[in-house]
Coordinates of C-alpha atoms and ligand atoms in Angstrom, one line a residue:
M1 CA -2.8 227.1 126.1
S2 CA -5.9 229.1 126.8
G3 CA -8.1 229.9 123.9
N4 CA -8.2 233.6 124.8
L5 CA -6.2 235.8 122.4
F6 CA -5.5 238.1 125.3
R7 CA -3.7 235.3 127.3
T8 CA -1.4 234.9 124.3
I9 CA -0.8 238.7 124.5
E10 CA 0.0 238.4 128.2
D11 CA 2.4 235.6 127.6
A12 CA 4.1 237.5 124.7
I13 CA 5.0 240.7 126.7
A14 CA 8.3 240.2 128.4
D15 CA 8.8 243.8 129.4
R16 CA 5.8 245.5 131.0
A17 CA 7.6 248.8 131.2
A18 CA 8.0 249.0 127.5
P19 CA 5.8 251.5 125.6
F20 CA 2.7 250.1 123.8
L21 CA 0.9 253.3 122.7
V22 CA 2.6 256.7 121.8
L23 CA 0.4 259.6 121.1
P24 CA 1.4 262.6 118.9
D25 CA 1.9 264.8 121.9
G26 CA 4.6 262.4 123.2
S27 CA 2.5 260.8 126.0
Q28 CA 3.0 257.1 126.3
T29 CA 1.1 254.1 127.7
T30 CA 3.3 251.2 128.7
Y31 CA 2.3 247.6 128.4
G32 CA 1.8 247.4 132.2
E33 CA -0.6 250.3 132.0
M34 CA -2.4 248.7 129.1
F35 CA -3.0 245.6 131.3
V36 CA -4.4 247.8 134.0
L37 CA -6.6 249.9 131.7
S38 CA -8.0 247.0 129.7
G39 CA -8.6 245.2 133.0
Q40 CA -10.5 248.2 134.4
F41 CA -12.6 248.4 131.2
A42 CA -13.3 244.7 131.5
H43 CA -14.7 245.2 135.1
A44 CA -16.8 248.1 133.7
L45 CA -18.3 245.9 131.0
T46 CA -19.1 243.2 133.4
A47 CA -20.8 245.8 135.7
N48 CA -22.9 246.8 132.7
G49 CA -24.2 243.3 132.3
V50 CA -21.8 242.2 129.4
A51 CA -20.9 238.6 129.6
R52 CA -19.1 236.0 127.5
G53 CA -20.7 235.8 124.0
D54 CA -22.5 239.2 124.3
R55 CA -21.9 241.8 121.6
V56 CA -20.5 245.2 122.3
A57 CA -21.1 247.6 119.4
V58 CA -18.7 250.6 119.1
Q59 CA -19.1 253.7 116.9
T60 CA -16.6 256.3 118.0
G61 CA -13.7 258.4 116.7
K62 CA -10.2 256.9 116.9
C63 CA -9.2 257.0 120.6
A64 CA -7.0 255.0 122.9
E65 CA -10.0 254.2 125.0
C66 CA -11.4 252.2 122.1
L67 CA -8.3 250.0 122.3
W68 CA -8.9 249.4 126.0
L69 CA -12.5 248.5 125.2
Y70 CA -11.5 246.1 122.4
L71 CA -9.0 244.4 124.7
A72 CA -11.5 244.3 127.5
C73 CA -13.9 242.5 125.2
L74 CA -11.2 239.9 124.4
R75 CA -10.6 239.5 128.2
I76 CA -14.1 238.7 129.2
G77 CA -14.9 236.7 126.0
A78 CA -17.4 239.4 124.7
V79 CA -17.7 240.0 121.0
Y80 CA -16.3 243.4 119.8
L81 CA -18.4 245.0 117.0
P82 CA -16.7 248.1 115.6
L83 CA -18.7 250.4 113.3
N84 CA -17.3 252.9 110.7
S85 CA -17.7 256.4 112.2
A86 CA -19.2 257.5 108.9
Y87 CA -22.3 255.2 109.2
T88 CA -25.6 257.0 109.4
A89 CA -28.4 256.4 111.9
A90 CA -30.2 254.3 109.4
E91 CA -27.1 252.1 108.9
I92 CA -26.5 251.8 112.6
T93 CA -30.1 250.8 113.2
Y94 CA -29.7 247.8 110.9
F95 CA -26.5 246.6 112.5
V96 CA -27.9 246.9 116.0
G97 CA -31.1 245.2 115.0
D98 CA -29.2 242.4 113.5
A99 CA -26.4 241.9 116.1
E100 CA -28.5 242.7 119.2
P101 CA -25.6 244.0 121.3
T102 CA -25.9 244.2 125.1
L103 CA -24.0 247.6 125.0
F104 CA -23.6 250.3 122.4
V105 CA -20.7 252.7 122.9
C106 CA -20.6 256.0 121.0
D107 CA -18.8 259.4 121.3
A108 CA -20.2 261.7 124.1
A109 CA -21.4 264.3 121.5
R110 CA -23.7 261.7 120.0
L111 CA -25.0 260.1 123.1
D112 CA -28.4 261.7 123.2
D113 CA -28.9 261.1 119.4
M114 CA -27.9 257.5 119.7
R115 CA -30.1 256.8 122.7
R116 CA -33.1 258.2 120.7
T117 CA -32.1 256.3 117.5
L118 CA -31.8 253.0 119.4
A119 CA -34.7 253.5 121.8
D120 CA -36.4 250.4 120.5
G121 CA -33.5 248.1 121.3
A122 CA -32.7 246.4 124.6
Q123 CA -29.0 247.6 124.7
T124 CA -27.5 250.1 127.1
V125 CA -26.0 253.1 125.3
L126 CA -22.9 254.7 126.9
A127 CA -20.4 257.4 125.8
I128 CA -16.8 256.1 125.6
T129 CA -15.4 259.2 127.4
G130 CA -16.5 262.7 128.4
A131 CA -17.7 264.7 131.3
D132 CA -20.4 262.2 132.0
A133 CA -19.6 260.3 135.2
E134 CA -21.2 257.3 133.6
S135 CA -19.1 257.3 130.6
L136 CA -17.4 253.9 130.1
A137 CA -14.0 255.4 130.7
A138 CA -15.2 257.2 133.8
Q139 CA -16.7 253.9 135.2
A140 CA -13.5 252.0 134.3
G141 CA -11.5 254.6 136.3
R142 CA -13.3 253.6 139.4
M143 CA -12.7 249.8 138.9
P144 CA -10.0 247.6 140.5
E145 CA -6.8 247.3 138.4
Q146 CA -6.5 243.6 138.6
F147 CA -8.7 241.5 136.3
D148 CA -8.3 237.8 135.6
T149 CA -8.7 237.2 131.9
V150 CA -11.5 234.7 131.3
D151 CA -10.8 231.2 130.0
I152 CA -12.6 230.7 126.8
L153 CA -12.4 228.4 123.7
A154 CA -10.1 229.3 120.8
D155 CA -13.2 229.0 118.6
D156 CA -15.2 231.6 120.6
L157 CA -16.0 234.8 118.8
A158 CA -13.7 237.8 119.3
A159 CA -15.4 240.1 116.8
I160 CA -18.1 240.6 114.3
L161 CA -17.3 242.9 111.5
Y162 CA -20.0 243.9 109.0
T163 CA -19.3 243.6 105.4
S164 CA -21.8 244.4 102.6
G165 CA -22.6 242.0 99.8
T166 CA -23.8 241.7 96.3
T167 CA -27.4 241.7 97.5
G168 CA -26.8 244.9 99.4
R169 CA -27.6 243.5 102.8
S170 CA -24.7 243.6 105.2
K171 CA -23.4 240.5 106.8
G172 CA -21.7 240.1 110.1
A173 CA -18.4 238.2 109.6
M174 CA -17.8 236.1 112.8
I175 CA -14.1 236.2 113.7
T176 CA -12.8 233.9 116.4
H177 CA -9.9 234.3 118.8
E178 CA -8.0 231.6 116.9
N179 CA -8.6 233.4 113.6
L180 CA -6.9 236.5 115.1
R181 CA -4.2 234.7 117.0
S182 CA -3.0 232.5 114.1
N183 CA -3.0 235.5 111.7
A184 CA -1.2 237.9 114.0
L185 CA 1.5 235.3 114.9
A186 CA 2.1 234.6 111.3
L187 CA 2.5 238.3 110.5
V188 CA 4.9 239.0 113.4
D189 CA 7.0 236.2 112.0
I190 CA 7.0 237.0 108.3
W191 CA 7.2 240.7 108.7
R192 CA 9.9 240.4 111.4
F193 CA 8.2 242.5 114.0
G194 CA 10.0 242.8 117.3
P195 CA 10.0 245.0 120.5
A196 CA 12.2 247.6 118.8
D197 CA 9.5 248.3 116.2
R198 CA 7.4 251.5 116.2
L199 CA 4.4 251.4 113.9
L200 CA 3.0 254.6 112.5
H201 CA -0.7 254.0 112.9
A202 CA -2.8 256.3 110.8
L203 CA -5.6 253.8 109.9
P204 CA -9.1 253.8 111.3
I205 CA -9.6 251.0 113.9
Y206 CA -13.1 249.9 112.9
H207 CA -11.7 247.6 110.2
T208 CA -9.5 244.5 109.9
H209 CA -6.5 246.5 108.7
G210 CA -6.1 249.1 111.5
L211 CA -7.5 246.9 114.3
F212 CA -6.3 243.4 113.7
V213 CA -3.4 243.6 111.2
A214 CA -1.8 246.5 112.9
T215 CA -2.8 246.4 116.5
N216 CA -2.7 242.6 117.1
T217 CA 0.6 242.3 115.4
I218 CA 2.1 245.0 117.5
L219 CA 0.8 243.5 120.7
L220 CA 2.1 240.0 119.9
A221 CA 5.5 241.5 119.1
G222 CA 5.7 243.6 122.2
A223 CA 6.3 246.6 119.9
S224 CA 4.8 250.1 120.1
M225 CA 2.5 252.2 117.8
L226 CA 2.5 255.9 117.2
F227 CA -1.2 256.4 117.1
L228 CA -2.5 259.2 114.9
P229 CA -6.2 260.2 114.9
K230 CA -6.3 259.7 111.1
F231 CA -4.2 259.9 107.9
D232 CA -3.1 263.4 107.6
V233 CA -0.2 263.7 105.2
E234 CA 1.4 266.6 107.2
A235 CA 1.2 264.8 110.5
V236 CA 2.5 261.5 108.8
L237 CA 5.5 263.3 107.3
N238 CA 6.3 264.8 110.8
C239 CA 6.0 261.4 112.5
L240 CA 7.8 259.1 110.0
P241 CA 11.3 260.0 111.5
Q242 CA 10.1 258.5 114.8
A243 CA 8.7 255.2 113.3
T244 CA 10.3 252.1 111.9
T245 CA 7.2 250.7 110.1
M246 CA 3.9 251.9 108.6
M247 CA 0.8 250.1 107.3
G248 CA -1.5 251.9 104.9
V249 CA -3.9 251.7 102.0
P250 CA -2.6 252.7 98.5
T251 CA -4.1 256.2 98.9
F252 CA -1.7 256.8 101.8
Y253 CA 1.3 256.1 99.5
S254 CA 0.1 258.1 96.6
R255 CA -0.6 261.1 98.9
L256 CA 2.9 260.8 100.4
L257 CA 4.4 260.7 96.9
A258 CA 2.5 263.8 95.9
R259 CA 4.6 265.7 98.4
P260 CA 8.0 266.8 97.1
D261 CA 9.2 266.9 100.7
F262 CA 8.7 263.1 101.1
T263 CA 12.2 261.9 100.5
A264 CA 14.7 259.2 101.3
E265 CA 15.7 261.3 104.2
T266 CA 12.1 261.3 105.6
V267 CA 12.2 257.5 105.8
S268 CA 15.8 257.0 106.9
N269 CA 14.6 255.4 110.2
M270 CA 12.0 253.3 108.5
R271 CA 12.6 249.5 107.8
L272 CA 9.2 248.6 106.3
F273 CA 6.1 250.0 104.5
I274 CA 3.2 247.7 104.1
S275 CA 0.2 248.2 101.8
G276 CA -3.1 246.4 101.5
S277 CA -6.9 246.6 101.4
A278 CA -6.9 247.7 97.7
P279 CA -4.6 247.2 94.8
L280 CA -1.3 249.1 94.9
S281 CA -0.5 250.2 91.4
A282 CA 2.8 249.0 90.0
E283 CA 3.5 252.6 89.1
V284 CA 3.2 253.8 92.7
H285 CA 5.2 250.9 93.9
R286 CA 8.1 251.7 91.5
T287 CA 7.9 255.5 92.1
F288 CA 8.1 254.9 95.8
T289 CA 11.2 252.7 95.5
A290 CA 12.8 255.3 93.1
R291 CA 12.1 258.1 95.6
T292 CA 13.0 256.3 98.9
G293 CA 15.0 253.3 98.1
L294 CA 12.6 251.1 99.9
A295 CA 10.1 248.6 98.2
I296 CA 6.6 248.7 99.6
L297 CA 5.6 245.2 100.9
E298 CA 2.0 244.5 99.5
R299 CA -0.2 241.9 101.1
Y300 CA -3.7 240.8 100.4
G301 CA -6.6 240.0 102.8
M302 CA -10.3 240.1 103.5
T303 CA -12.5 240.7 106.5
E304 CA -13.6 237.1 106.4
T305 CA -10.1 235.7 106.4
N306 CA -7.7 238.4 107.8
M307 CA -4.5 238.3 105.8
I308 CA -4.2 235.6 103.1
T309 CA -1.0 236.4 101.1
S310 CA 2.0 238.7 101.5
N311 CA 5.0 239.5 99.5
P312 CA 8.2 238.4 101.1
H313 CA 10.2 240.3 103.7
D314 CA 13.5 239.0 102.4
G315 CA 12.8 238.1 98.8
P316 CA 11.7 240.3 95.8
R317 CA 8.5 242.3 96.4
K318 CA 6.9 242.2 93.0
P319 CA 5.0 245.3 92.0
G320 CA 1.4 244.4 91.1
A321 CA 1.7 241.0 93.0
V322 CA 0.4 240.1 96.4
G323 CA 2.8 237.3 97.2
F324 CA 2.5 233.9 98.8
P325 CA 0.0 232.4 101.2
L326 CA 0.9 233.0 104.9
P327 CA 2.2 230.1 106.9
G328 CA -0.7 227.8 107.7
V329 CA -2.8 229.1 104.8
T330 CA -3.3 227.1 101.7
A331 CA -4.7 229.0 98.7
R332 CA -5.6 227.9 95.2
I333 CA -7.1 229.1 92.0
A334 CA -10.4 227.6 90.7
D335 CA -12.9 228.1 88.0
P336 CA -15.5 230.6 89.6
H337 CA -18.4 228.6 88.3
S338 CA -17.5 224.9 88.3
G339 CA -15.0 225.2 91.1
Q340 CA -12.6 223.0 89.1
L341 CA -8.9 223.7 90.0
L342 CA -6.9 225.6 87.4
D343 CA -3.3 225.3 86.4
Q344 CA -0.5 227.7 87.3
G345 CA -0.9 230.9 85.2
E346 CA -4.6 230.5 84.6
I347 CA -7.0 233.1 85.9
G348 CA -9.7 232.0 88.3
V349 CA -11.2 232.7 91.7
I350 CA -8.9 232.7 94.7
E351 CA -9.9 230.1 97.4
L352 CA -8.3 229.3 100.7
T353 CA -8.4 227.4 103.8
G354 CA -6.6 227.9 107.2
P355 CA -6.9 228.9 110.8
N356 CA -7.5 232.4 109.7
V357 CA -10.8 231.7 107.9
F358 CA -13.8 233.0 109.7
K359 CA -16.7 231.0 111.3
G360 CA -19.5 232.3 109.0
Y361 CA -21.9 235.1 108.7
W362 CA -23.9 236.0 111.9
R363 CA -27.3 234.3 111.7
M364 CA -27.0 233.7 108.0
P365 CA -26.3 230.0 107.5
E366 CA -27.4 230.1 103.9
K367 CA -25.0 233.0 103.0
T368 CA -22.3 231.2 104.8
R369 CA -22.9 228.0 102.8
Q370 CA -22.6 229.9 99.6
V371 CA -19.0 231.1 100.2
F372 CA -17.6 227.7 101.0
R373 CA -16.8 224.8 98.7
D374 CA -17.8 221.3 99.7
D375 CA -14.2 220.7 100.7
G376 CA -14.2 223.6 103.1
Y377 CA -12.3 226.2 101.0
F378 CA -13.5 229.8 101.3
I379 CA -14.3 231.5 98.0
T380 CA -12.9 235.0 98.1
G381 CA -14.7 236.4 95.0
D382 CA -11.3 237.9 93.9
L383 CA -9.8 236.8 90.6
G384 CA -6.2 236.1 90.2
Y385 CA -3.4 233.7 89.1
I386 CA -0.2 232.2 90.3
D387 CA 2.9 233.2 88.4
D388 CA 5.9 231.1 87.6
D389 CA 7.6 232.0 90.8
G390 CA 4.5 231.1 92.9
Y391 CA 3.4 234.7 93.6
F392 CA -0.3 235.4 93.6
T393 CA -1.5 238.3 91.5
I394 CA -5.0 239.7 91.7
S395 CA -6.4 240.5 88.2
G396 CA -10.0 241.4 89.0
R397 CA -13.1 240.6 90.9
D398 CA -15.8 238.2 90.4
K399 CA -18.0 240.3 92.8
D400 CA -19.5 243.6 92.1
L401 CA -17.5 245.6 94.6
I402 CA -15.8 249.0 94.4
I403 CA -12.8 249.9 96.7
S404 CA -12.6 253.6 97.4
G405 CA -9.6 254.7 99.4
G406 CA -9.5 251.3 101.0
L407 CA -13.2 251.3 101.9
N408 CA -15.6 248.8 100.2
V409 CA -18.7 249.9 98.5
Y410 CA -21.2 247.4 97.2
P411 CA -23.1 248.8 94.2
A412 CA -26.3 247.0 95.0
E413 CA -26.8 248.9 98.1
I414 CA -26.5 252.3 96.4
E415 CA -28.5 251.3 93.4
N416 CA -31.4 250.2 95.7
A417 CA -31.2 253.6 97.5
L418 CA -31.1 255.5 94.1
D419 CA -34.0 253.5 92.5
A420 CA -36.1 254.4 95.5
L421 CA -35.7 258.2 94.8
D422 CA -38.3 260.1 92.8
G423 CA -37.3 260.9 89.3
I424 CA -34.9 257.9 88.8
A425 CA -36.1 255.0 86.6
E426 CA -33.0 252.8 87.0
S427 CA -29.4 253.0 87.9
A428 CA -26.0 251.4 87.8
I429 CA -23.2 252.1 90.2
I430 CA -19.7 251.7 88.8
G431 CA -16.1 252.3 90.0
L432 CA -14.0 254.5 87.8
P433 CA -10.2 255.2 88.0
H434 CA -9.5 258.0 90.4
A435 CA -6.0 259.2 91.2
D436 CA -6.6 259.6 95.0
F437 CA -9.1 256.9 95.9
G438 CA -8.1 254.3 93.3
E439 CA -11.7 253.9 92.3
A440 CA -14.4 256.5 92.6
V441 CA -18.0 255.5 93.2
T442 CA -20.0 256.8 90.2
A443 CA -23.8 256.7 89.4
I444 CA -25.2 256.2 85.9
V445 CA -28.8 256.8 86.0
V446 CA -31.9 256.9 83.7
A447 CA -34.4 259.6 84.6
S448 CA -38.0 258.3 85.0
D449 CA -39.6 261.4 83.3
T450 CA -38.6 264.3 81.0
H451 CA -37.0 266.3 83.9
A452 CA -33.2 266.2 84.1
V453 CA -31.9 264.6 87.3
E454 CA -30.3 267.2 89.6
E455 CA -26.9 265.8 90.5
D456 CA -26.4 267.7 93.8
T457 CA -29.9 266.9 94.9
I458 CA -29.4 263.2 94.4
R459 CA -26.2 263.3 96.2
R460 CA -27.8 265.2 99.1
Q461 CA -30.7 262.8 99.3
L462 CA -28.5 259.7 99.3
Q463 CA -26.4 261.2 102.2
S464 CA -29.3 261.1 104.6
D465 CA -29.2 257.4 104.8
L466 CA -25.7 256.3 103.4
A467 CA -22.3 256.9 104.8
K468 CA -20.5 259.7 102.8
F469 CA -17.8 257.4 101.3
K470 CA -20.6 255.4 99.5
V471 CA -22.3 258.5 98.0
P472 CA -21.4 258.7 94.3
R473 CA -18.9 261.4 93.5
R474 CA -20.7 262.0 90.2
V475 CA -24.3 261.2 89.0
I476 CA -24.4 260.9 85.2
T477 CA -27.7 260.8 83.4
I478 CA -28.0 258.7 80.2
D479 CA -30.9 257.6 78.0
S480 CA -30.8 253.9 78.7
L481 CA -28.5 251.4 80.4
P482 CA -26.7 248.9 78.1
R483 CA -28.1 245.4 78.8
N484 CA -27.1 242.0 77.5
T485 CA -29.6 239.4 76.1
M486 CA -30.3 238.2 79.7
G487 CA -31.3 241.8 80.6
K488 CA -28.2 242.3 82.8
V489 CA -26.7 245.7 82.9
Q490 CA -23.3 245.7 81.1
K491 CA -21.3 247.6 83.6
N492 CA -18.0 247.0 81.6
L493 CA -19.4 249.0 78.7
L494 CA -20.3 251.9 81.1
R495 CA -16.8 251.7 82.8
E496 CA -15.2 251.9 79.2
E497 CA -17.4 254.8 78.1
F498 CA -16.7 256.9 81.3
V499 CA -13.1 255.8 82.0
D500 CA -11.8 259.3 81.8
L501 CA -14.4 261.0 83.9
Y502 CA -12.0 261.8 86.8
R503 CA -8.9 262.3 84.7
E504 CA -7.7 265.9 84.2
Ligands
MCA601 C1 -13.4 259.8 103.2 N1 -14.2 260.1 102.1 C2 -14.1 259.2 101.2 C3 -13.2 258.2 101.7 N2 -12.8 258.7 102.9 N3 -14.7 259.1 100.0 C4 -14.5 258.0 99.3 N4 -13.6 257.1 99.7 C5 -13.0 257.1 100.9 N5 -12.3 256.1 101.4 C6 -15.0 261.4 102.0 C7 -15.1 262.2 103.2 O1 -16.2 261.9 103.8 C8 -15.1 263.6 102.6 O2 -16.3 263.9 102.1 C9 -14.2 263.5 101.3 O3 -14.3 262.1 101.0 C10 -12.8 264.0 101.3 O4 -12.3 263.5 102.4 P1 -10.6 263.4 102.5 O5 -10.3 264.4 103.5 O6 -10.0 263.2 101.3 O7 -10.7 262.0 103.2 P2 -9.8 261.6 104.3 O8 -10.5 261.9 105.6 O9 -8.4 262.0 104.1 O10 -9.9 260.0 104.2 C11 -9.4 259.3 103.1 C12 -8.5 258.1 103.6 C13 -9.5 257.2 104.5 C14 -7.4 258.6 104.5 C15 -8.1 257.3 102.4 O11 -10.7 256.9 103.8 C16 -8.9 256.0 105.1 O12 -8.3 256.1 106.1 N6 -9.1 254.9 104.4 C17 -8.6 253.6 105.0 C18 -9.8 252.7 105.1 C19 -9.4 251.3 105.7 O13 -8.8 251.2 106.8 N7 -9.6 250.2 104.9 C20 -9.3 248.9 105.4 C21 -10.5 248.0 105.3 P3 -16.8 265.5 102.0 O14 -15.7 266.3 101.4 O15 -18.0 265.4 101.2 O16 -17.0 265.9 103.4 S1 -10.1 246.3 105.8 C22 -9.8 245.6 104.3 O17 -10.1 246.1 103.3 C23 -9.2 244.3 104.2 C24 -9.4 243.2 105.3 C25 -7.7 244.4 104.0 O18 -7.1 243.7 103.2 O19 -7.1 245.2 104.8
AMP602 P1 -13.0 243.8 102.9 O1 -14.3 243.3 102.5 O2 -13.0 245.3 103.4 O3 -12.4 242.9 103.8 O4 -12.1 243.9 101.5 C1 -11.5 242.8 101.1 C2 -11.2 243.0 99.7 O5 -10.2 244.0 99.5 C3 -10.6 241.7 99.0 O6 -11.6 240.8 98.7 C4 -9.9 242.3 97.8 O7 -10.8 242.5 96.8 C5 -9.4 243.7 98.3 N1 -8.0 243.6 98.6 C6 -7.4 243.6 99.8 N2 -6.1 243.7 99.7 C7 -5.8 243.8 98.4 C8 -4.6 243.9 97.6 N3 -3.4 244.0 98.1 N4 -4.8 244.1 96.2 C9 -6.0 244.0 95.7 N5 -7.1 243.9 96.3 C10 -7.1 243.8 97.7

């Protein structure tokens, strides 16, 4: 068997006339057309000097062409590097400086801006589509339809996904073809995906969830996806009757439930709703079942590992639990500090090993070492326990992380930006309960002089360098931050004090 994930996709597709991608206007791309388009993009990449192992950084809106580009990277053995479309020029400059891509692909509307921003780099900058005859799609359109997928090793990199960290500096998680293949094959199997499935795809495709969990699973099942530009509750309600499955972050489900016209009838064609990326509250889980008669299947994963555990397709899907390790994955609970293994029922850090676990952080061997135990288990930083029935439950985090609407925000990065602003002596970023986003990023600051800190000014200043989802929803000024005897800010006390900030 070739190491290339795309070869596995080629082998999996029995019917090339079957639809792969369906757009809201009803237009369809068959699997046969997908092979042609990804092949043409592969030729275009090669013509732009991209070779095996080279990085291709991509910051665009959600479009079909991005999928052809992702698949083209797989086919030539290049490394796909998707970037959140909300990232600012400052954030992009860091990623590009770190990953040194051969090619940077953006939306046509930002081409001139990005060329200026990245003028110091050696990469080529191209628009994905647009009137420009040199856009990647236009170049691809002039290329031959046939492309022979390159033979590579299973351990070769397929993608680098940046994830922030507790120190605030983003790390590139190196994901191999085998990581993706093993995980997607396991998901096809345990979630019972087949050619008759149609996935309602409303997630962004710059993260593991929308790109790998959704897209790779559909491809290996020979199924189709109804590809929406984003999660818009109205559009989702309209499209659900044409779909059989949906994947989403918890915000998708609470937004659907907020609509009285979301009923059992809306989902009468659906066989499976899957949730992940953030905790799905037991209340949303139960309300969803009461309304629709269907139990959401919650699963748990991480950029570094793809999917780790899943509630069962056929057994009980327990509200608040994330289920069992995937086939081939071994997970355990350990003491976060000593690493000693804990007994069933005891809370500790979740650790795992398996073919899904990434290769390490790009050019950061020390950071890579820190997240592995001596026996090779990856330390997730998530706290949880195994219940009497063997289900994993996540009970907290041993890492300072906020998850807002399924997007991760690392407080250290925002605190560093805040502390650099005039008028702020010190700051603490905390996540507070929020009905829509699960957690809302909130700044607690101490002013450096007698002037009051202007909330809107601070938010505006932060927005020039930080993606909008990282910018605190509220900036609260207090006299001093509570600290323990070691001088560490006691964020738990701040979370308790402001717990009701976003509650009506
Ligand atoms: C948008 N905004 C946000 C978020 N998204 N603010 C905080 N958190 C967010 N997640 C900002 C917008 O810039 C806007 O700012 C304002 O909030 C209101 O936007 P709204 O219209 O409500 O947002 P939206 O466009 O509807 O987006 C919300 C969303 C979206 C649909 C929940 O964020 C989303 O699709 N999230 C999914 C992310 C995801 O795929 N995560 C998976 C990561 P303003 O009003 O100021 O302009 S992969 C992962 O975690 C692991 C591996 C796993 O297990 O899956
Ligand atoms: P990311 O860095 O975007 O890959 O986010 C991974 C993190 O999301 C995990 O370490 C968990 O903290 C969180 N996560 C993902 N799925 C779930 C879930 N079902 N329940 C609770 N937390 C989750």
